[in-house]
Coordinates of C-alpha atoms and ligand atoms in Angstrom, one line a residue:
M880 CA 210.0 180.3 -26.0
K881 CA 211.1 183.4 -24.1
D882 CA 214.2 181.7 -22.6
E883 CA 215.1 180.2 -25.8
T884 CA 215.0 183.5 -27.6
S885 CA 217.0 185.3 -24.9
E886 CA 219.6 182.6 -25.1
L887 CA 219.9 183.0 -28.9
I888 CA 220.3 186.7 -28.5
H889 CA 223.5 186.0 -26.7
G890 CA 224.5 183.4 -29.2
E891 CA 227.4 183.5 -31.6
A892 CA 227.1 185.7 -34.7
V893 CA 228.2 184.4 -38.1
E894 CA 230.9 186.7 -39.3
K895 CA 231.0 186.7 -43.1
D896 CA 233.9 186.6 -45.5
L897 CA 232.8 189.5 -47.8
A898 CA 235.2 188.1 -50.5
L899 CA 232.7 185.3 -51.0
L900 CA 230.2 187.8 -52.2
R901 CA 232.5 188.4 -55.2
L902 CA 230.8 191.7 -55.9
K903 CA 230.7 194.7 -53.6
P904 CA 227.4 194.8 -51.7
N905 CA 225.1 197.5 -53.0
L906 CA 224.4 198.6 -49.4
Q907 CA 227.4 199.6 -47.5
G908 CA 227.6 201.7 -44.3
Y909 CA 224.3 200.7 -42.8
D910 CA 224.6 202.8 -39.6
K911 CA 225.3 206.0 -41.5
L912 CA 222.5 205.3 -44.0
R913 CA 220.0 204.8 -41.2
K914 CA 220.7 208.4 -40.2
T915 CA 220.9 210.0 -43.6
F916 CA 218.6 208.1 -46.0
K917 CA 215.4 209.8 -47.2
W918 CA 212.7 208.1 -49.3
S919 CA 213.1 210.8 -51.9
D920 CA 216.6 209.5 -52.6
A921 CA 215.1 206.1 -53.7
E922 CA 212.7 207.8 -56.1
E923 CA 215.7 208.2 -58.4
L924 CA 215.8 204.5 -59.0
I925 CA 212.5 204.7 -60.9
D926 CA 211.6 206.2 -64.3
W927 CA 208.8 208.8 -64.0
Y928 CA 206.8 210.2 -66.9
P929 CA 207.4 213.9 -67.6
D930 CA 203.9 214.5 -66.3
G931 CA 205.0 213.2 -62.8
K932 CA 203.1 210.0 -63.3
V933 CA 204.5 206.5 -63.2
N934 CA 203.6 202.9 -64.0
S935 CA 205.3 200.1 -62.1
A936 CA 205.2 197.8 -65.1
Y937 CA 206.9 200.4 -67.3
N938 CA 209.8 200.2 -64.8
V939 CA 209.7 196.4 -64.7
I940 CA 209.7 195.8 -68.4
D941 CA 209.4 198.8 -70.8
R942 CA 212.4 200.8 -69.6
H943 CA 214.7 197.8 -70.1
A944 CA 213.2 196.8 -73.5
L945 CA 213.6 200.4 -74.7
G946 CA 217.1 200.7 -73.4
M947 CA 220.4 198.9 -73.2
N948 CA 218.9 195.7 -71.8
K949 CA 216.7 195.1 -74.8
D950 CA 218.3 191.8 -75.8
K951 CA 219.0 190.7 -72.2
I952 CA 217.2 187.6 -71.0
A953 CA 214.5 188.6 -68.6
L954 CA 213.0 185.1 -67.9
I955 CA 214.5 181.7 -68.0
H956 CA 211.4 179.5 -67.6
D957 CA 212.1 175.9 -66.8
D958 CA 208.8 173.9 -66.8
G959 CA 210.4 171.3 -64.6
Q960 CA 210.3 168.6 -67.4
G961 CA 213.4 169.8 -69.0
N962 CA 211.8 172.3 -71.4
V963 CA 213.5 175.7 -71.0
Q964 CA 212.3 179.0 -72.6
K965 CA 214.4 182.1 -72.6
I966 CA 212.6 185.3 -73.1
S967 CA 214.3 188.7 -73.5
F968 CA 213.1 192.0 -72.1
E969 CA 212.1 193.1 -75.6
E970 CA 210.0 189.9 -76.1
M971 CA 208.4 190.5 -72.7
Y972 CA 207.7 194.0 -73.8
R973 CA 206.0 192.9 -77.0
E974 CA 204.0 190.1 -75.2
T975 CA 202.8 192.4 -72.4
N976 CA 201.9 195.1 -75.0
K977 CA 199.8 192.5 -76.9
F978 CA 198.0 191.3 -73.8
A979 CA 197.4 194.9 -72.7
N980 CA 195.8 195.5 -76.1
V981 CA 193.6 192.4 -75.6
L982 CA 192.4 193.7 -72.2
A983 CA 191.8 197.1 -73.8
K984 CA 189.7 195.4 -76.6
L985 CA 187.7 193.7 -73.9
G986 CA 186.9 197.1 -72.6
I987 CA 188.7 196.8 -69.3
R988 CA 188.8 200.2 -67.7
K989 CA 191.3 201.8 -65.4
Q990 CA 191.5 200.3 -61.9
E991 CA 189.1 197.4 -62.7
R992 CA 190.2 194.1 -61.2
V993 CA 191.7 191.5 -63.4
F994 CA 192.6 188.2 -61.8
V995 CA 195.3 185.9 -63.0
F996 CA 194.8 182.3 -62.1
L997 CA 197.6 180.3 -63.8
Q998 CA 200.3 177.8 -63.1
R999 CA 203.8 179.1 -63.3
S1000 CA 204.4 179.9 -67.0
P1001 CA 205.4 182.8 -69.1
E1002 CA 201.7 183.6 -69.6
L1003 CA 201.4 184.1 -65.9
Y1004 CA 203.9 187.0 -65.8
V1005 CA 202.8 188.4 -69.2
S1006 CA 199.1 188.7 -68.1
F1007 CA 199.9 190.0 -64.7
L1008 CA 202.2 192.7 -66.0
A1009 CA 200.0 193.5 -69.0
A1010 CA 197.0 194.2 -66.6
I1011 CA 199.2 196.7 -64.7
K1012 CA 200.3 198.3 -67.9
A1013 CA 196.6 198.7 -68.9
G1014 CA 195.9 200.5 -65.6
A1015 CA 193.9 197.6 -64.1
I1016 CA 194.4 196.3 -60.6
A1017 CA 196.1 193.0 -61.2
S1018 CA 195.4 190.2 -58.8
P1019 CA 197.2 186.9 -59.0
M1020 CA 195.6 183.9 -57.3
F1021 CA 197.5 180.8 -56.0
P1022 CA 196.7 177.8 -58.3
A1023 CA 195.9 175.5 -55.4
F1024 CA 192.7 177.4 -54.6
G1025 CA 189.4 175.7 -55.0
P1026 CA 185.9 177.2 -55.9
D1027 CA 185.0 178.6 -52.5
A1028 CA 188.3 180.5 -52.2
I1029 CA 188.0 181.7 -55.8
R1030 CA 184.4 182.9 -55.2
D1031 CA 185.4 184.8 -52.1
R1032 CA 188.1 186.7 -53.9
L1033 CA 186.4 187.5 -57.1
L1034 CA 183.2 188.5 -55.4
D1035 CA 184.7 190.8 -52.8
S1036 CA 186.8 192.6 -55.4
G1037 CA 184.1 192.7 -58.1
A1038 CA 186.6 191.2 -60.6
V1039 CA 185.6 191.8 -64.2
A1040 CA 188.0 189.4 -65.9
I1041 CA 190.0 186.3 -65.1
V1042 CA 192.9 184.8 -67.0
T1043 CA 193.2 181.1 -66.4
D1044 CA 193.9 177.8 -68.2
T1045 CA 192.0 174.8 -69.4
E1046 CA 192.5 172.9 -66.2
L1047 CA 192.1 175.7 -63.6
V1048 CA 189.0 177.1 -65.3
K1049 CA 187.1 174.0 -64.1
R1050 CA 187.3 175.4 -60.6
V1051 CA 185.7 178.6 -61.6
Y1052 CA 182.6 177.1 -63.1
P1053 CA 181.0 175.8 -59.9
V1054 CA 180.9 179.4 -58.6
R1055 CA 180.5 181.2 -61.9
N1056 CA 176.8 182.1 -61.3
Q1057 CA 177.7 183.7 -58.0
L1058 CA 179.9 186.2 -59.7
P1059 CA 177.7 188.9 -61.3
D1060 CA 180.6 191.2 -62.1
L1061 CA 182.8 188.7 -63.9
K1062 CA 182.4 189.4 -67.6
H1063 CA 185.4 187.8 -69.3
I1064 CA 187.1 184.4 -68.9
V1065 CA 190.3 184.3 -70.9
V1066 CA 191.7 180.8 -71.2
V1067 CA 195.3 179.7 -72.1
G1068 CA 195.2 176.4 -73.9
D1069 CA 192.0 175.1 -75.4
A1070 CA 189.3 177.7 -74.9
N1071 CA 185.7 176.6 -75.2
S1072 CA 184.0 179.3 -77.2
E1073 CA 180.6 177.7 -76.7
L1074 CA 180.9 178.5 -73.0
G1075 CA 182.0 182.1 -73.9
E1076 CA 185.6 181.6 -73.1
I1077 CA 188.1 183.8 -74.8
S1078 CA 191.1 182.2 -76.3
Y1079 CA 194.4 183.7 -75.1
E1080 CA 196.3 182.4 -78.1
A1081 CA 193.9 183.6 -80.7
E1082 CA 193.6 187.1 -79.2
M1083 CA 197.4 187.4 -78.8
R1084 CA 197.8 186.5 -82.5
A1085 CA 195.5 189.3 -83.5
A1086 CA 196.8 191.9 -81.1
S1087 CA 199.1 194.8 -81.9
E1088 CA 202.6 194.8 -80.4
N1089 CA 202.3 198.6 -79.8
F1090 CA 200.8 199.8 -76.6
E1091 CA 201.2 203.0 -74.7
T1092 CA 201.6 201.9 -71.0
L1093 CA 199.1 204.0 -69.0
H1094 CA 200.4 206.9 -67.0
M1095 CA 199.2 206.4 -63.4
N1096 CA 199.1 208.6 -60.4
P1097 CA 201.6 207.1 -58.0
E1098 CA 198.8 206.5 -55.5
E1099 CA 196.7 204.6 -58.0
F1100 CA 196.7 200.8 -57.5
Q1101 CA 199.0 198.3 -59.3
F1102 CA 197.9 195.0 -57.7
M1103 CA 196.0 193.5 -54.9
L1104 CA 196.4 190.2 -53.1
Y1105 CA 194.0 188.5 -50.8
T1106 CA 195.4 187.3 -47.5
S1107 CA 194.1 185.9 -44.3
G1108 CA 193.5 187.3 -40.9
T1109 CA 192.1 185.8 -37.7
T1110 CA 188.5 186.6 -38.4
G1111 CA 186.3 186.7 -41.5
K1112 CA 187.0 186.0 -45.1
P1113 CA 190.3 186.8 -46.7
K1114 CA 190.9 190.5 -47.2
G1115 CA 192.1 192.3 -50.3
V1116 CA 195.4 194.1 -49.6
V1117 CA 195.8 196.8 -52.2
H1118 CA 199.1 198.2 -53.3
A1119 CA 199.9 201.5 -55.1
H1120 CA 202.2 202.0 -58.1
K1121 CA 204.5 204.0 -55.9
G1122 CA 205.4 200.8 -54.1
I1123 CA 207.8 200.0 -57.0
V1124 CA 210.2 202.6 -55.4
Q1125 CA 210.8 200.4 -52.4
Q1126 CA 210.4 197.1 -54.3
T1127 CA 213.3 198.2 -56.5
L1128 CA 215.4 199.6 -53.6
T1129 CA 215.1 196.5 -51.5
S1130 CA 215.9 194.3 -54.5
R1131 CA 219.2 196.2 -54.7
W1132 CA 220.0 196.8 -51.1
V1133 CA 218.7 193.5 -49.6
L1134 CA 218.8 190.9 -52.3
D1135 CA 221.9 192.7 -53.5
L1136 CA 221.1 192.2 -57.2
H1137 CA 223.7 193.3 -59.6
D1138 CA 223.4 193.6 -63.4
E1139 CA 225.1 190.3 -64.1
D1140 CA 223.1 188.2 -61.6
V1141 CA 220.9 185.3 -62.4
Y1142 CA 218.3 185.3 -59.7
W1143 CA 215.8 182.7 -58.6
C1144 CA 212.8 183.2 -56.2
T1145 CA 211.0 180.0 -55.4
A1146 CA 207.7 181.6 -54.4
D1147 CA 204.6 181.4 -56.5
L1148 CA 203.1 184.6 -57.9
G1149 CA 200.0 183.8 -55.9
W1150 CA 201.9 185.0 -52.8
I1151 CA 203.4 188.4 -52.1
T1152 CA 206.9 187.1 -52.2
G1153 CA 206.3 185.9 -55.8
V1154 CA 204.7 189.1 -56.9
V1155 CA 207.3 191.5 -55.4
Y1156 CA 210.6 189.5 -55.5
G1157 CA 209.7 186.9 -58.2
C1158 CA 208.5 189.5 -60.6
L1159 CA 208.4 193.3 -59.9
G1160 CA 211.6 194.2 -57.9
P1161 CA 214.2 192.1 -59.6
W1162 CA 213.0 193.0 -63.1
S1163 CA 212.8 196.6 -62.2
C1164 CA 216.6 196.2 -61.5
G1165 CA 217.0 194.6 -65.0
V1166 CA 218.2 191.2 -63.8
T1167 CA 217.6 187.8 -65.3
Q1168 CA 215.1 185.7 -63.3
V1169 CA 214.7 182.0 -63.3
G1170 CA 211.2 180.5 -63.0
L1171 CA 210.5 176.8 -62.3
G1172 CA 207.2 175.0 -62.9
G1173 CA 206.1 171.8 -61.2
R1174 CA 206.2 170.7 -57.6
F1175 CA 209.0 170.9 -55.0
D1176 CA 211.7 168.3 -55.8
P1177 CA 215.2 168.6 -54.2
D1178 CA 217.0 167.1 -57.1
R1179 CA 215.4 169.4 -59.5
W1180 CA 216.0 172.5 -57.3
Y1181 CA 219.7 171.8 -57.1
R1182 CA 219.9 171.0 -60.8
L1183 CA 218.2 174.3 -61.6
I1184 CA 220.9 176.2 -59.7
E1185 CA 223.6 174.3 -61.6
D1186 CA 222.0 174.5 -65.0
H1187 CA 221.3 178.2 -65.0
R1188 CA 224.2 179.2 -62.8
V1189 CA 221.9 180.9 -60.3
N1190 CA 223.8 183.6 -58.2
V1191 CA 221.1 184.9 -55.9
W1192 CA 218.4 182.6 -54.4
Y1193 CA 215.3 183.6 -52.3
T1194 CA 213.4 180.8 -50.7
A1195 CA 211.4 179.8 -47.6
P1196 CA 212.4 178.0 -44.3
T1197 CA 210.1 175.0 -45.0
A1198 CA 212.0 174.4 -48.2
V1199 CA 215.3 174.8 -46.4
R1200 CA 214.2 172.2 -43.8
M1201 CA 213.0 169.9 -46.5
L1202 CA 216.4 170.2 -48.3
M1203 CA 218.2 169.6 -45.1
A1204 CA 216.1 166.5 -44.4
K1205 CA 217.4 165.1 -47.7
G1206 CA 220.9 165.1 -46.4
D1207 CA 224.2 166.7 -47.6
D1208 CA 225.1 164.0 -50.2
L1209 CA 222.5 165.3 -52.6
P1210 CA 223.8 168.9 -52.9
A1211 CA 227.3 167.5 -53.1
K1212 CA 226.4 165.9 -56.5
Y1213 CA 225.8 169.3 -58.1
D1214 CA 227.9 172.3 -58.9
L1215 CA 226.4 175.0 -56.7
T1216 CA 229.4 177.3 -56.8
S1217 CA 227.5 179.9 -58.8
L1218 CA 225.6 180.9 -55.6
R1219 CA 226.6 184.2 -54.2
V1220 CA 223.9 185.2 -51.6
L1221 CA 221.0 183.2 -50.1
Y1222 CA 217.7 184.5 -48.5
S1223 CA 214.6 183.2 -46.9
V1224 CA 211.3 184.6 -45.8
G1225 CA 207.8 183.7 -44.5
E1226 CA 208.4 182.1 -41.1
P1227 CA 211.2 181.8 -38.6
L1228 CA 214.4 180.4 -40.1
N1229 CA 215.9 178.1 -37.5
P1230 CA 219.6 178.8 -36.6
E1231 CA 220.3 175.3 -37.9
G1232 CA 219.1 176.3 -41.3
V1233 CA 221.3 179.3 -41.5
K1234 CA 224.3 177.3 -40.4
W1235 CA 223.5 174.3 -42.6
A1236 CA 223.9 176.5 -45.6
L1237 CA 227.5 177.4 -44.5
D1238 CA 228.4 173.7 -44.8
V1239 CA 226.6 172.9 -48.0
F1240 CA 226.9 176.2 -50.0
D1241 CA 230.6 176.9 -49.4
N1242 CA 230.3 179.1 -46.4
K1243 CA 227.3 181.1 -47.6
P1244 CA 224.6 181.5 -44.9
F1245 CA 220.9 182.1 -45.4
H1246 CA 219.9 185.7 -44.8
D1247 CA 216.5 185.8 -43.1
T1248 CA 214.2 188.6 -44.2
W1249 CA 210.9 189.8 -42.6
W1250 CA 207.9 191.4 -44.2
Q1251 CA 204.2 190.8 -44.9
T1252 CA 201.6 191.0 -47.7
E1253 CA 200.6 194.3 -46.2
T1254 CA 204.1 195.8 -46.1
G1255 CA 204.7 195.4 -49.8
S1256 CA 208.4 194.8 -49.5
I1257 CA 211.1 193.7 -47.0
L1258 CA 211.3 195.9 -43.9
I1259 CA 213.5 194.0 -41.5
T1260 CA 216.4 191.9 -42.7
N1261 CA 219.9 190.6 -42.6
F1262 CA 222.1 192.5 -45.1
P1263 CA 225.0 191.0 -47.0
E1264 CA 227.5 193.4 -45.4
M1265 CA 226.5 192.5 -41.8
P1266 CA 227.2 189.6 -39.5
I1267 CA 224.2 187.3 -39.1
K1268 CA 222.9 186.2 -35.7
P1269 CA 221.3 182.9 -36.6
G1270 CA 217.6 183.0 -35.6
S1271 CA 217.3 186.7 -35.9
M1272 CA 215.4 188.6 -38.6
G1273 CA 218.1 191.3 -38.7
K1274 CA 217.7 195.0 -38.7
P1275 CA 215.2 197.5 -40.2
L1276 CA 215.8 198.9 -43.6
P1277 CA 217.1 202.5 -43.7
G1278 CA 213.9 204.6 -43.8
I1279 CA 212.0 202.2 -41.6
E1280 CA 211.3 202.9 -38.0
A1281 CA 210.4 199.6 -36.2
E1282 CA 209.8 199.2 -32.5
I1283 CA 208.4 196.8 -29.9
V1284 CA 205.5 198.4 -28.1
D1285 CA 202.7 197.5 -25.7
E1286 CA 198.9 197.7 -26.4
E1287 CA 199.0 201.4 -25.7
G1288 CA 201.8 202.1 -28.1
N1289 CA 204.5 202.6 -25.4
V1290 CA 208.0 201.6 -26.6
L1291 CA 209.2 198.7 -24.4
P1292 CA 212.7 198.5 -23.1
Q1293 CA 215.3 196.5 -25.0
G1294 CA 215.0 192.8 -24.6
H1295 CA 211.2 192.8 -23.8
E1296 CA 208.7 190.9 -25.9
G1297 CA 205.9 192.9 -27.3
N1298 CA 204.1 194.0 -30.5
L1299 CA 206.2 194.5 -33.5
V1300 CA 205.2 197.9 -35.0
I1301 CA 206.3 200.1 -37.8
R1302 CA 205.9 203.9 -38.3
P1303 CA 203.4 204.2 -41.2
G1304 CA 204.2 205.9 -44.4
W1305 CA 206.8 203.8 -46.2
P1306 CA 206.3 203.8 -50.0
S1307 CA 205.2 200.1 -50.4
M1308 CA 202.7 200.1 -47.5
M1309 CA 199.3 198.8 -48.4
R1310 CA 196.9 201.6 -49.2
Q1311 CA 193.6 199.9 -48.5
I1312 CA 191.9 196.8 -47.5
W1313 CA 189.4 196.5 -50.4
N1314 CA 185.9 197.4 -49.3
N1315 CA 186.8 197.3 -45.7
Q1316 CA 188.0 200.5 -44.1
S1317 CA 187.4 199.3 -40.6
K1318 CA 189.8 196.3 -41.1
Y1319 CA 192.4 198.7 -42.4
N1320 CA 191.9 201.0 -39.4
E1321 CA 192.5 198.0 -37.1
Y1322 CA 196.2 198.0 -38.2
L1323 CA 196.7 201.6 -37.2
R1324 CA 196.8 202.4 -33.5
N1325 CA 198.7 204.9 -31.4
G1326 CA 200.5 206.3 -34.4
W1327 CA 201.9 202.9 -35.3
Y1328 CA 201.2 200.1 -37.9
Y1329 CA 200.6 196.9 -35.8
T1330 CA 202.1 194.0 -37.7
G1331 CA 200.2 191.3 -35.7
D1332 CA 203.6 189.7 -34.8
T1333 CA 205.4 189.8 -31.5
A1334 CA 209.2 190.2 -31.3
Q1335 CA 212.0 191.6 -29.3
I1336 CA 215.1 193.6 -30.0
D1337 CA 218.6 192.8 -28.6
K1338 CA 221.2 195.2 -27.5
E1339 CA 222.8 195.4 -30.9
G1340 CA 219.5 196.3 -32.6
Y1341 CA 218.8 192.9 -34.1
F1342 CA 215.2 191.9 -34.2
W1343 CA 214.0 188.4 -33.0
Y1344 CA 210.7 187.0 -34.0
V1345 CA 208.6 185.6 -31.1
G1346 CA 205.2 184.6 -32.7
R1347 CA 201.9 185.8 -34.0
A1348 CA 199.7 188.0 -31.7
D1349 CA 196.7 186.6 -33.4
D1350 CA 195.3 183.2 -34.7
V1351 CA 196.8 183.4 -38.2
I1352 CA 198.4 180.1 -39.2
K1353 CA 201.6 179.9 -41.1
T1354 CA 201.9 176.4 -42.7
S1355 CA 204.9 175.8 -44.9
G1356 CA 205.2 179.6 -44.9
E1357 CA 201.8 180.0 -46.4
R1358 CA 199.3 182.2 -44.6
V1359 CA 195.9 180.5 -43.7
G1360 CA 193.0 182.0 -41.8
P1361 CA 191.4 179.6 -39.3
F1362 CA 188.0 181.1 -40.1
E1363 CA 188.2 180.1 -43.7
V1364 CA 189.1 176.5 -42.8
E1365 CA 186.4 176.3 -40.2
S1366 CA 183.8 177.7 -42.7
A1367 CA 184.9 175.0 -45.3
L1368 CA 184.7 172.3 -42.6
I1369 CA 181.1 173.1 -41.5
E1370 CA 180.0 172.9 -45.1
H1371 CA 180.6 169.2 -44.8
E1372 CA 177.4 167.4 -43.9
A1373 CA 179.1 165.5 -41.0
V1374 CA 180.5 168.6 -39.3
V1375 CA 178.4 170.9 -37.2
E1376 CA 181.1 172.9 -35.5
A1377 CA 184.8 173.4 -36.1
G1378 CA 187.7 175.1 -34.4
V1379 CA 191.1 175.3 -36.2
I1380 CA 194.6 176.1 -34.9
G1381 CA 198.2 175.9 -36.1
K1382 CA 200.1 173.1 -34.4
P1383 CA 203.9 173.4 -34.4
D1384 CA 205.6 171.0 -36.8
Q1385 CA 209.3 170.4 -37.3
L1386 CA 209.2 170.5 -41.1
R1387 CA 206.2 172.8 -42.0
G1388 CA 206.5 175.3 -39.1
N1389 CA 202.9 174.6 -38.3
I1390 CA 200.3 172.2 -39.6
I1391 CA 196.6 172.9 -39.6
K1392 CA 194.7 171.0 -36.9
A1393 CA 190.9 170.9 -36.7
F1394 CA 188.7 170.1 -33.7
I1395 CA 185.2 169.1 -35.0
V1396 CA 181.9 168.3 -33.5
L1397 CA 180.0 165.7 -35.5
A1398 CA 176.4 165.9 -36.6
P1399 CA 174.0 163.4 -35.0
G1400 CA 174.2 160.0 -36.8
Y1401 CA 177.9 160.2 -37.6
T1402 CA 180.6 158.3 -35.9
E1403 CA 184.3 159.0 -35.9
S1404 CA 186.4 156.9 -38.3
D1405 CA 189.5 157.3 -40.4
E1406 CA 187.5 157.2 -43.6
L1407 CA 185.2 160.0 -42.4
K1408 CA 188.3 162.1 -41.5
K1409 CA 189.8 161.5 -44.9
D1410 CA 186.6 162.4 -46.6
I1411 CA 186.4 165.7 -44.6
Q1412 CA 190.0 166.5 -45.6
K1413 CA 189.3 165.8 -49.2
F1414 CA 186.2 168.0 -49.0
V1415 CA 188.2 171.0 -47.7
K1416 CA 190.9 170.5 -50.3
G1417 CA 188.3 170.4 -53.0
H1418 CA 186.4 173.5 -51.8
L1419 CA 188.9 175.8 -50.3
A1420 CA 192.5 174.9 -51.3
G1421 CA 194.9 172.0 -51.8
H1422 CA 197.3 173.4 -49.2
A1423 CA 194.8 174.7 -46.5
Y1424 CA 193.3 171.5 -45.3
P1425 CA 193.6 170.1 -41.7
R1426 CA 196.3 167.4 -41.6
E1427 CA 195.0 166.4 -38.2
I1428 CA 191.4 166.2 -37.1
D1429 CA 190.2 165.5 -33.6
V1430 CA 186.6 164.7 -33.0
V1431 CA 185.3 166.4 -29.8
K1432 CA 182.0 166.6 -28.0
S1433 CA 182.0 170.4 -27.8
L1434 CA 184.2 173.4 -28.5
P1435 CA 185.2 176.0 -25.9
K1436 CA 183.4 179.2 -26.7
T1437 CA 183.0 182.7 -25.2
R1438 CA 179.6 183.7 -23.8
S1439 CA 179.1 185.5 -27.1
G1440 CA 179.6 182.3 -29.0
K1441 CA 183.1 182.8 -30.4
I1442 CA 185.3 179.7 -30.5
M1443 CA 188.3 180.1 -28.2
R1444 CA 191.1 179.0 -30.4
R1445 CA 193.6 180.2 -27.9
L1446 CA 192.3 177.6 -25.5
L1447 CA 192.2 174.8 -28.0
R1448 CA 195.8 175.6 -28.8
A1449 CA 196.9 175.7 -25.1
R1450 CA 195.2 172.4 -24.4
E1451 CA 196.7 170.8 -27.5
L1452 CA 200.2 172.0 -26.6
G1453 CA 199.9 171.5 -22.8
L1454 CA 200.4 175.3 -22.2
P1455 CA 198.8 177.3 -19.5
T1456 CA 195.2 178.1 -20.5
G1457 CA 195.5 181.7 -19.2
D1458 CA 192.4 183.8 -18.6
T1459 CA 189.2 181.8 -19.2
S1460 CA 186.8 184.1 -17.5
T1461 CA 184.9 184.6 -20.8
L1462 CA 184.4 180.9 -21.3
E1463 CA 180.8 179.9 -21.8
E1464 CA 180.7 176.9 -19.4
Ligands
LIG668 O1 204.2 186.2 -39.0 C1 205.1 186.7 -39.9 C2 205.5 185.7 -40.9 O2 204.7 185.8 -42.0 C3 203.7 186.9 -41.8 C4 203.4 187.5 -43.1 O3 202.8 186.6 -43.9 P1 202.5 186.9 -45.4 O4 201.7 188.1 -45.5 O5 202.0 185.7 -46.1 O6 203.9 187.3 -46.0 C5 205.0 186.3 -46.0 C6 206.1 186.7 -46.9 C7 206.5 188.1 -47.0 C8 204.4 187.8 -40.8 O7 203.4 188.6 -40.1 N1 206.9 186.0 -41.3 C9 207.3 186.6 -42.5 N2 208.7 186.6 -42.5 C10 209.1 186.1 -41.3 C11 208.0 185.7 -40.6 N3 208.1 185.1 -39.4 C12 209.3 184.9 -38.9 N4 210.5 185.3 -39.5 C13 210.4 185.9 -40.8 N5 211.5 186.2 -41.4

């Protein structure tokens, strides 16, 4: 890994023809800006109330609806079956006002947690933004989650309301009686009033279109998103309204959004990319966003770009690899000339992916961007005005101090692998891990925010991702905690112990691999493994199940009983096993 990275560092850069951008990049003169930029400069991008307060959703919707962009299309929602809905900023304003009134009528108070558990649909954006307008902490949840994952999130956050639909609500009921704080279940579609469900449609019909978006202290919370670490249950990463400053700035400077752009982010709102760059940032810039329902389908993706003349496209490396695997004849069938700039995030983007785009999208490369649920917006990235070194994550955003350090916080010399750290205090940085101050504190050491990633910097200041410093698994760009999968596995009656790792995979970056010890009386078989996979999918999540399962006699553990995933991984990949002095046997 080390050699490969070093070699790439000396590799050829992709010089860009800026004429292909058609519009002047919003960020020009990076080197100078890095020296002169102050965060207070970016605060001008946002509308503040005269009392010094702010609301991110006011900036995302209201200010456009009340200004020149009133009739502009905010959302082109394509349900993937050929049904397209176009919704203007003014319509979004009215709809979000109505739903904010619905929440107020339910008695939702400031900073209470409102979960949104919906498939991609206009109602998803409306309920998420309305909750923020009403001063609640909005929390979107990925629609693939099953009852255990839902319980963990709603219970930990003390959620008082959930907005869901007729199908997804079925996954809430198995854990409903474990959620004492949950008072309201709002259902889009056919609500069952006998079960106490509240009908979204009926309430919306009755609600007023006028609502005064709440004035929030910039440090009050706009949304929270659960994400996985190495140990324990998922943790609630909490973001403040002030984050909208950086979410807006990066949408301009990095995604290079211009007024006339049609923009498409492929991420679901259940992940941070969907929240920040599939909703908040781009709308705060007043651009038209495209949303697509349904599953990944190369034909449909290309058709979407053609149909809606998408200019700016933000996607993920796994999707890029899947498109590449389909060959170049397919994109050749579509008119993709509307594309101006392309981005990716979530896992390393292979140099082949960057360069493939040059061939297929008329000399336009993918720009890799790096950030995390915790960082709240893009921190390290390739900018439109700069050459790209394929395989590199690019350079820090002006205003961001990023370094490579050792465990003591000492900055390592250029070219050395180490911990990727950021100087704390950027506007969109998480403010809390919900209910878990000690977890939050673990990120902050020696005056730095430790990202959990390892990386290195080359002599021109480009950052190169090396790997995770912990056991977090990135599968198809989605973040999965091994502990959650292990917990789901041992709930199956045939499994007494489980250890879970990420195993490198050409297409998905990593797949989830489980090592299990069977309970007495069970024997290994394909049927049993399939049953266990189905069980994990049903309980935890459709995407977070082990694609590979090995039955073992015992798992390597430390003397204190912790499973040594590092060792499982080393054995699986034929890597050196390193220090095993804490091994039990
Ligand atoms: O390991 C890094 C990887 O994704 C992690 C953050 O995951 P999540 O919170 O789900 O947010 C993903 C989308 C913002 C990081 O710690 N990661 C993210 N971007 C990149 C990446 N790894 C390599 N290259 C990237 N560009």
